[in-house]
Amino acid sequence: MKKTLKLAVFTDLDGTLLDHRTYSWDAAKPALDRLVRLRCSVVLASSKTAAEVLVLQERLALSGQPALVENGAGLIGLDGAQGTGTYAALRRTLDLLPAHLRAQFTGFGDMTAKDVSSLTGLSPEAAALAKARDYSEPGLWTGDGQELETFAKILAHHGVFAQRGGRFLTLSFGRTKADAMAEVTRTLKPDVTLALGDAPNDVAMLEQANFGVIVANPHHAPLPQLRGETEGRIIRTQEPGPLGWNVAVNAFLDTLFPDQGHMSHG
Ligand SMILES: [Mg+2]
C-alpha cells in the first residue's frame, strides 16, 4: 500500500482564509473539507489570541490542531508549547517611548472592547476575546513612515519587534510566524508544507514553506515579488480571500494527490 504524503498547511486568517471584511470562510469550505478528509494538518497562523483561535478552530472543525497565535508569539495545541515575553511587559515598554511617538500608536490595550469592535467589525463578544492577549499588542499607527522607523528602533532596543499586518501594526518580543512554524514543523514532521498569507507579516512563513500562496487582498498594496515566485514555488491567487484560498488549495491537492480526485465543489 502506498504511503500517503503528510501535508501540513499553515494559513493566515484575516484576508486569507477569512474574508477581509465579513470574516466568512464559506468560499474556502470545499478545499478545507478536503484537507480534513485527507487528514492533513491545518495550522491557523494569525495575530488572533488563543481565546479567539480556539473558538474558530471549533467552527472550522480543526479543534486539537496546533495553531500559531498572536503572530507566532504564542503556540497552542503542541505539548509544552509556550509563548515569548508577556503582555504586561510589552505594555510597560510602550510607556518608555517619547510621548509624541507613543501618541501615534493606539494599541488594543488603549481601547475598549467597543472601540475594537467598531474598528474591526467584530461583535462585542468577539472583540473582548481579541483583547484577551498574552504575548503581543496590535494597534493602529497614525504617524508617518519616518516616525514609525524611530518608534520601531526604540522598541527594538528594548527587545520589542514591530510587524505590519494587513490591518494593524503588531508589537511582540520577537518570535515570528516563521519561527513558530519551524517549531510546529519540527514536531509534526510533515513531508510537505504549504503556507498561505496576504500581508508582509506572512512573507517569512511563505518563503520558509515548501510551497507558498499569496492570497490577493485588494484592501492593501500587493506584496513585492518574493524569491520563490520566479522559481514557481510561490504563486499568487487572482481571487481575494477565501475564494482564492479555495482555488489554490484545490489545485495544490490535485497535484499532490492526483488519485484522490476531488468531490464536486463547483
Ligand atoms: Mg492577513
JSON list of N, CA, C and O in Angstrom, two decimals, residues 180-222:
[
{"chain": "A", "resi": 180, "resn": "ALA", "atom": "N", "xyz": [7.66, 30.21, 14.76]},
{"chain": "A", "resi": 180, "resn": "ALA", "atom": "CA", "xyz": [6.70, 29.29, 15.37]},
{"chain": "A", "resi": 180, "resn": "ALA", "atom": "C", "xyz": [6.36, 28.16, 14.40]},
{"chain": "A", "resi": 180, "resn": "ALA", "atom": "O", "xyz": [6.18, 27.01, 14.80]},
{"chain": "A", "resi": 181, "resn": "MET", "atom": "N", "xyz": [6.32, 28.49, 13.10]},
{"chain": "A", "resi": 181, "resn": "MET", "atom": "CA", "xyz": [6.06, 27.48, 12.08]},
{"chain": "A", "resi": 181, "resn": "MET", "atom": "C", "xyz": [7.16, 26.42, 12.09]},
{"chain": "A", "resi": 181, "resn": "MET", "atom": "O", "xyz": [6.89, 25.22, 12.01]},
{"chain": "A", "resi": 182, "resn": "ALA", "atom": "N", "xyz": [8.41, 26.86, 12.26]},
{"chain": "A", "resi": 182, "resn": "ALA", "atom": "CA", "xyz": [9.54, 25.92, 12.31]},
{"chain": "A", "resi": 182, "resn": "ALA", "atom": "C", "xyz": [9.39, 24.98, 13.50]},
{"chain": "A", "resi": 182, "resn": "ALA", "atom": "O", "xyz": [9.67, 23.79, 13.40]},
{"chain": "A", "resi": 183, "resn": "GLU", "atom": "N", "xyz": [8.90, 25.52, 14.62]},
{"chain": "A", "resi": 183, "resn": "GLU", "atom": "CA", "xyz": [8.69, 24.68, 15.80]},
{"chain": "A", "resi": 183, "resn": "GLU", "atom": "C", "xyz": [7.62, 23.62, 15.55]},
{"chain": "A", "resi": 183, "resn": "GLU", "atom": "O", "xyz": [7.78, 22.46, 15.91]},
{"chain": "A", "resi": 184, "resn": "VAL", "atom": "N", "xyz": [6.52, 24.04, 14.92]},
{"chain": "A", "resi": 184, "resn": "VAL", "atom": "CA", "xyz": [5.43, 23.10, 14.63]},
{"chain": "A", "resi": 184, "resn": "VAL", "atom": "C", "xyz": [5.93, 22.03, 13.64]},
{"chain": "A", "resi": 184, "resn": "VAL", "atom": "O", "xyz": [5.65, 20.85, 13.79]},
{"chain": "A", "resi": 185, "resn": "THR", "atom": "N", "xyz": [6.71, 22.46, 12.64]},
{"chain": "A", "resi": 185, "resn": "THR", "atom": "CA", "xyz": [7.22, 21.54, 11.62]},
{"chain": "A", "resi": 185, "resn": "THR", "atom": "C", "xyz": [8.15, 20.50, 12.25]},
{"chain": "A", "resi": 185, "resn": "THR", "atom": "O", "xyz": [8.10, 19.33, 11.91]},
{"chain": "A", "resi": 186, "resn": "ARG", "atom": "N", "xyz": [8.98, 20.95, 13.19]},
{"chain": "A", "resi": 186, "resn": "ARG", "atom": "CA", "xyz": [9.88, 20.01, 13.88]},
{"chain": "A", "resi": 186, "resn": "ARG", "atom": "C", "xyz": [9.08, 18.94, 14.61]},
{"chain": "A", "resi": 186, "resn": "ARG", "atom": "O", "xyz": [9.48, 17.80, 14.69]},
{"chain": "A", "resi": 187, "resn": "THR", "atom": "N", "xyz": [7.93, 19.31, 15.15]},
{"chain": "A", "resi": 187, "resn": "THR", "atom": "CA", "xyz": [7.11, 18.36, 15.92]},
{"chain": "A", "resi": 187, "resn": "THR", "atom": "C", "xyz": [6.27, 17.46, 15.00]},
{"chain": "A", "resi": 187, "resn": "THR", "atom": "O", "xyz": [6.24, 16.25, 15.17]},
{"chain": "A", "resi": 188, "resn": "LEU", "atom": "N", "xyz": [5.59, 18.07, 14.01]},
{"chain": "A", "resi": 188, "resn": "LEU", "atom": "CA", "xyz": [4.69, 17.29, 13.15]},
{"chain": "A", "resi": 188, "resn": "LEU", "atom": "C", "xyz": [5.43, 16.46, 12.10]},
{"chain": "A", "resi": 188, "resn": "LEU", "atom": "O", "xyz": [4.92, 15.45, 11.63]},
{"chain": "A", "resi": 189, "resn": "LYS", "atom": "N", "xyz": [6.64, 16.92, 11.74]},
{"chain": "A", "resi": 189, "resn": "LYS", "atom": "CA", "xyz": [7.45, 16.27, 10.69]},
{"chain": "A", "resi": 189, "resn": "LYS", "atom": "C", "xyz": [6.64, 15.94, 9.42]},
{"chain": "A", "resi": 189, "resn": "LYS", "atom": "O", "xyz": [6.59, 14.78, 8.99]},
{"chain": "A", "resi": 190, "resn": "PRO", "atom": "N", "xyz": [6.02, 16.94, 8.81]},
{"chain": "A", "resi": 190, "resn": "PRO", "atom": "CA", "xyz": [5.28, 16.68, 7.56]},
{"chain": "A", "resi": 190, "resn": "PRO", "atom": "C", "xyz": [6.26, 16.45, 6.40]},
{"chain": "A", "resi": 190, "resn": "PRO", "atom": "O", "xyz": [7.42, 16.85, 6.48]},
{"chain": "A", "resi": 191, "resn": "ASP", "atom": "N", "xyz": [5.77, 15.77, 5.34]},
{"chain": "A", "resi": 191, "resn": "ASP", "atom": "CA", "xyz": [6.59, 15.60, 4.14]},
{"chain": "A", "resi": 191, "resn": "ASP", "atom": "C", "xyz": [6.61, 16.89, 3.32]},
{"chain": "A", "resi": 191, "resn": "ASP", "atom": "O", "xyz": [7.60, 17.21, 2.68]},
{"chain": "A", "resi": 192, "resn": "VAL", "atom": "N", "xyz": [5.49, 17.57, 3.33]},
{"chain": "A", "resi": 192, "resn": "VAL", "atom": "CA", "xyz": [5.34, 18.80, 2.53]},
{"chain": "A", "resi": 192, "resn": "VAL", "atom": "C", "xyz": [4.65, 19.87, 3.37]},
{"chain": "A", "resi": 192, "resn": "VAL", "atom": "O", "xyz": [3.70, 19.57, 4.11]},
{"chain": "A", "resi": 193, "resn": "THR", "atom": "N", "xyz": [5.12, 21.12, 3.23]},
{"chain": "A", "resi": 193, "resn": "THR", "atom": "CA", "xyz": [4.43, 22.23, 3.90]},
{"chain": "A", "resi": 193, "resn": "THR", "atom": "C", "xyz": [3.94, 23.23, 2.84]},
{"chain": "A", "resi": 193, "resn": "THR", "atom": "O", "xyz": [4.62, 23.50, 1.86]},
{"chain": "A", "resi": 194, "resn": "LEU", "atom": "N", "xyz": [2.74, 23.73, 3.08]},
{"chain": "A", "resi": 194, "resn": "LEU", "atom": "CA", "xyz": [2.14, 24.75, 2.22]},
{"chain": "A", "resi": 194, "resn": "LEU", "atom": "C", "xyz": [1.73, 25.90, 3.12]},
{"chain": "A", "resi": 194, "resn": "LEU", "atom": "O", "xyz": [1.14, 25.67, 4.18]},
{"chain": "A", "resi": 195, "resn": "ALA", "atom": "N", "xyz": [2.09, 27.14, 2.74]},
{"chain": "A", "resi": 195, "resn": "ALA", "atom": "CA", "xyz": [1.69, 28.29, 3.55]},
{"chain": "A", "resi": 195, "resn": "ALA", "atom": "C", "xyz": [0.88, 29.26, 2.69]},
{"chain": "A", "resi": 195, "resn": "ALA", "atom": "O", "xyz": [1.15, 29.41, 1.50]},
{"chain": "A", "resi": 196, "resn": "LEU", "atom": "N", "xyz": [-0.12, 29.87, 3.31]},
{"chain": "A", "resi": 196, "resn": "LEU", "atom": "CA", "xyz": [-0.95, 30.87, 2.60]},
{"chain": "A", "resi": 196, "resn": "LEU", "atom": "C", "xyz": [-1.04, 32.14, 3.44]},
{"chain": "A", "resi": 196, "resn": "LEU", "atom": "O", "xyz": [-1.25, 32.06, 4.66]},
{"chain": "A", "resi": 197, "resn": "GLY", "atom": "N", "xyz": [-0.87, 33.29, 2.78]},
{"chain": "A", "resi": 197, "resn": "GLY", "atom": "CA", "xyz": [-0.96, 34.55, 3.50]},
{"chain": "A", "resi": 197, "resn": "GLY", "atom": "C", "xyz": [-1.16, 35.72, 2.55]},
{"chain": "A", "resi": 197, "resn": "GLY", "atom": "O", "xyz": [-1.05, 35.55, 1.33]},
{"chain": "A", "resi": 198, "resn": "ASP", "atom": "N", "xyz": [-1.45, 36.89, 3.11]},
{"chain": "A", "resi": 198, "resn": "ASP", "atom": "CA", "xyz": [-1.75, 38.05, 2.26]},
{"chain": "A", "resi": 198, "resn": "ASP", "atom": "C", "xyz": [-0.95, 39.30, 2.60]},
{"chain": "A", "resi": 198, "resn": "ASP", "atom": "O", "xyz": [-1.06, 40.30, 1.91]},
{"chain": "A", "resi": 199, "resn": "ALA", "atom": "N", "xyz": [-0.16, 39.27, 3.69]},
{"chain": "A", "resi": 199, "resn": "ALA", "atom": "CA", "xyz": [0.44, 40.53, 4.17]},
{"chain": "A", "resi": 199, "resn": "ALA", "atom": "C", "xyz": [1.93, 40.37, 4.47]},
{"chain": "A", "resi": 199, "resn": "ALA", "atom": "O", "xyz": [2.45, 39.25, 4.55]},
{"chain": "A", "resi": 200, "resn": "PRO", "atom": "N", "xyz": [2.62, 41.52, 4.68]},
{"chain": "A", "resi": 200, "resn": "PRO", "atom": "CA", "xyz": [4.07, 41.44, 4.95]},
{"chain": "A", "resi": 200, "resn": "PRO", "atom": "C", "xyz": [4.44, 40.50, 6.11]},
{"chain": "A", "resi": 200, "resn": "PRO", "atom": "O", "xyz": [5.48, 39.86, 6.05]},
{"chain": "A", "resi": 201, "resn": "ASN", "atom": "N", "xyz": [3.58, 40.41, 7.14]},
{"chain": "A", "resi": 201, "resn": "ASN", "atom": "CA", "xyz": [3.95, 39.53, 8.25]},
{"chain": "A", "resi": 201, "resn": "ASN", "atom": "C", "xyz": [3.78, 38.04, 7.91]},
{"chain": "A", "resi": 201, "resn": "ASN", "atom": "O", "xyz": [4.05, 37.19, 8.74]},
{"chain": "A", "resi": 202, "resn": "ASP", "atom": "N", "xyz": [3.36, 37.74, 6.70]},
{"chain": "A", "resi": 202, "resn": "ASP", "atom": "CA", "xyz": [3.28, 36.34, 6.26]},
{"chain": "A", "resi": 202, "resn": "ASP", "atom": "C", "xyz": [4.47, 35.94, 5.39]},
{"chain": "A", "resi": 202, "resn": "ASP", "atom": "O", "xyz": [4.64, 34.77, 5.08]},
{"chain": "A", "resi": 203, "resn": "VAL", "atom": "N", "xyz": [5.25, 36.95, 4.97]},
{"chain": "A", "resi": 203, "resn": "VAL", "atom": "CA", "xyz": [6.28, 36.69, 3.96]},
{"chain": "A", "resi": 203, "resn": "VAL", "atom": "C", "xyz": [7.28, 35.61, 4.39]},
{"chain": "A", "resi": 203, "resn": "VAL", "atom": "O", "xyz": [7.55, 34.66, 3.64]},
{"chain": "A", "resi": 204, "resn": "ALA", "atom": "N", "xyz": [7.82, 35.71, 5.62]},
{"chain": "A", "resi": 204, "resn": "ALA", "atom": "CA", "xyz": [8.82, 34.74, 6.07]},
{"chain": "A", "resi": 204, "resn": "ALA", "atom": "C", "xyz": [8.23, 33.33, 6.09]},
{"chain": "A", "resi": 204, "resn": "ALA", "atom": "O", "xyz": [8.89, 32.36, 5.73]},
{"chain": "A", "resi": 205, "resn": "MET", "atom": "N", "xyz": [6.96, 33.23, 6.48]},
{"chain": "A", "resi": 205, "resn": "MET", "atom": "CA", "xyz": [6.26, 31.95, 6.52]},
{"chain": "A", "resi": 205, "resn": "MET", "atom": "C", "xyz": [6.11, 31.38, 5.09]},
{"chain": "A", "resi": 205, "resn": "MET", "atom": "O", "xyz": [6.34, 30.21, 4.85]},
{"chain": "A", "resi": 206, "resn": "LEU", "atom": "N", "xyz": [5.75, 32.25, 4.15]},
{"chain": "A", "resi": 206, "resn": "LEU", "atom": "CA", "xyz": [5.57, 31.84, 2.76]},
{"chain": "A", "resi": 206, "resn": "LEU", "atom": "C", "xyz": [6.89, 31.36, 2.15]},
{"chain": "A", "resi": 206, "resn": "LEU", "atom": "O", "xyz": [6.94, 30.39, 1.41]},
{"chain": "A", "resi": 207, "resn": "GLU", "atom": "N", "xyz": [7.98, 32.06, 2.53]},
{"chain": "A", "resi": 207, "resn": "GLU", "atom": "CA", "xyz": [9.28, 31.71, 1.96]},
{"chain": "A", "resi": 207, "resn": "GLU", "atom": "C", "xyz": [9.85, 30.46, 2.59]},
{"chain": "A", "resi": 207, "resn": "GLU", "atom": "O", "xyz": [10.62, 29.74, 2.00]},
{"chain": "A", "resi": 208, "resn": "GLN", "atom": "N", "xyz": [9.46, 30.21, 3.84]},
{"chain": "A", "resi": 208, "resn": "GLN", "atom": "CA", "xyz": [10.00, 29.06, 4.57]},
{"chain": "A", "resi": 208, "resn": "GLN", "atom": "C", "xyz": [9.30, 27.75, 4.18]},
{"chain": "A", "resi": 208, "resn": "GLN", "atom": "O", "xyz": [9.89, 26.67, 4.27]},
{"chain": "A", "resi": 209, "resn": "ALA", "atom": "N", "xyz": [8.05, 27.84, 3.76]},
{"chain": "A", "resi": 209, "resn": "ALA", "atom": "CA", "xyz": [7.30, 26.63, 3.40]},
{"chain": "A", "resi": 209, "resn": "ALA", "atom": "C", "xyz": [7.84, 26.05, 2.10]},
{"chain": "A", "resi": 209, "resn": "ALA", "atom": "O", "xyz": [8.49, 26.75, 1.32]},
{"chain": "A", "resi": 210, "resn": "ASN", "atom": "N", "xyz": [7.56, 24.78, 1.84]},
{"chain": "A", "resi": 210, "resn": "ASN", "atom": "CA", "xyz": [7.95, 24.17, 0.57]},
{"chain": "A", "resi": 210, "resn": "ASN", "atom": "C", "xyz": [7.22, 24.89, -0.56]},
{"chain": "A", "resi": 210, "resn": "ASN", "atom": "O", "xyz": [7.79, 25.11, -1.63]},
{"chain": "A", "resi": 211, "resn": "PHE", "atom": "N", "xyz": [5.95, 25.22, -0.32]},
{"chain": "A", "resi": 211, "resn": "PHE", "atom": "CA", "xyz": [5.15, 25.93, -1.31]},
{"chain": "A", "resi": 211, "resn": "PHE", "atom": "C", "xyz": [4.38, 27.05, -0.63]},
{"chain": "A", "resi": 211, "resn": "PHE", "atom": "O", "xyz": [3.96, 26.90, 0.52]},
{"chain": "A", "resi": 212, "resn": "GLY", "atom": "N", "xyz": [4.21, 28.15, -1.35]},
{"chain": "A", "resi": 212, "resn": "GLY", "atom": "CA", "xyz": [3.52, 29.30, -0.75]},
{"chain": "A", "resi": 212, "resn": "GLY", "atom": "C", "xyz": [2.47, 29.86, -1.69]},
{"chain": "A", "resi": 212, "resn": "GLY", "atom": "O", "xyz": [2.60, 29.77, -2.92]},
{"chain": "A", "resi": 213, "resn": "VAL", "atom": "N", "xyz": [1.45, 30.43, -1.10]},
{"chain": "A", "resi": 213, "resn": "VAL", "atom": "CA", "xyz": [0.39, 31.07, -1.89]},
{"chain": "A", "resi": 213, "resn": "VAL", "atom": "C", "xyz": [0.15, 32.47, -1.33]},
{"chain": "A", "resi": 213, "resn": "VAL", "atom": "O", "xyz": [-0.17, 32.62, -0.15]},
{"chain": "A", "resi": 214, "resn": "ILE", "atom": "N", "xyz": [0.34, 33.47, -2.17]},
{"chain": "A", "resi": 214, "resn": "ILE", "atom": "CA", "xyz": [0.00, 34.84, -1.78]},
{"chain": "A", "resi": 214, "resn": "ILE", "atom": "C", "xyz": [-1.45, 35.06, -2.20]},
{"chain": "A", "resi": 214, "resn": "ILE", "atom": "O", "xyz": [-1.77, 35.04, -3.39]},
{"chain": "A", "resi": 215, "resn": "VAL", "atom": "N", "xyz": [-2.32, 35.24, -1.20]},
{"chain": "A", "resi": 215, "resn": "VAL", "atom": "CA", "xyz": [-3.73, 35.41, -1.49]},
{"chain": "A", "resi": 215, "resn": "VAL", "atom": "C", "xyz": [-3.98, 36.90, -1.75]},
{"chain": "A", "resi": 215, "resn": "VAL", "atom": "O", "xyz": [-3.58, 37.75, -0.95]},
{"chain": "A", "resi": 216, "resn": "ALA", "atom": "N", "xyz": [-4.61, 37.19, -2.86]},
{"chain": "A", "resi": 216, "resn": "ALA", "atom": "CA", "xyz": [-4.86, 38.58, -3.24]},
{"chain": "A", "resi": 216, "resn": "ALA", "atom": "C", "xyz": [-5.71, 39.28, -2.18]},
{"chain": "A", "resi": 216, "resn": "ALA", "atom": "O", "xyz": [-6.68, 38.72, -1.68]},
{"chain": "A", "resi": 217, "resn": "ASN", "atom": "N", "xyz": [-5.31, 40.49, -1.81]},
{"chain": "A", "resi": 217, "resn": "ASN", "atom": "CA", "xyz": [-6.11, 41.31, -0.89]},
{"chain": "A", "resi": 217, "resn": "ASN", "atom": "C", "xyz": [-6.17, 42.72, -1.45]},
{"chain": "A", "resi": 217, "resn": "ASN", "atom": "O", "xyz": [-5.24, 43.51, -1.28]},
{"chain": "A", "resi": 218, "resn": "PRO", "atom": "N", "xyz": [-7.26, 43.04, -2.15]},
{"chain": "A", "resi": 218, "resn": "PRO", "atom": "CA", "xyz": [-7.37, 44.36, -2.79]},
{"chain": "A", "resi": 218, "resn": "PRO", "atom": "C", "xyz": [-7.45, 45.51, -1.79]},
{"chain": "A", "resi": 218, "resn": "PRO", "atom": "O", "xyz": [-7.41, 46.67, -2.19]},
{"chain": "A", "resi": 219, "resn": "HIS", "atom": "N", "xyz": [-7.54, 45.20, -0.47]},
{"chain": "A", "resi": 219, "resn": "HIS", "atom": "CA", "xyz": [-7.63, 46.26, 0.53]},
{"chain": "A", "resi": 219, "resn": "HIS", "atom": "C", "xyz": [-6.28, 46.86, 0.89]},
{"chain": "A", "resi": 219, "resn": "HIS", "atom": "O", "xyz": [-6.20, 47.81, 1.64]},
{"chain": "A", "resi": 220, "resn": "HIS", "atom": "N", "xyz": [-5.18, 46.24, 0.44]},
{"chain": "A", "resi": 220, "resn": "HIS", "atom": "CA", "xyz": [-3.88, 46.90, 0.64]},
{"chain": "A", "resi": 220, "resn": "HIS", "atom": "C", "xyz": [-2.96, 46.65, -0.55]},
{"chain": "A", "resi": 220, "resn": "HIS", "atom": "O", "xyz": [-3.26, 45.82, -1.41]},
{"chain": "A", "resi": 221, "resn": "ALA", "atom": "N", "xyz": [-1.84, 47.36, -0.57]},
{"chain": "A", "resi": 221, "resn": "ALA", "atom": "CA", "xyz": [-0.90, 47.24, -1.69]},
{"chain": "A", "resi": 221, "resn": "ALA", "atom": "C", "xyz": [-0.43, 45.79, -1.81]},
{"chain": "A", "resi": 221, "resn": "ALA", "atom": "O", "xyz": [-0.24, 45.13, -0.79]},
{"chain": "A", "resi": 222, "resn": "PRO", "atom": "N", "xyz": [-0.26, 45.30, -3.03]},
{"chain": "A", "resi": 222, "resn": "PRO", "atom": "CA", "xyz": [0.20, 43.92, -3.19]},
{"chain": "A", "resi": 222, "resn": "PRO", "atom": "C", "xyz": [1.61, 43.74, -2.63]},
{"chain": "A", "resi": 222, "resn": "PRO", "atom": "O", "xyz": [2.39, 44.70, -2.58]}
]
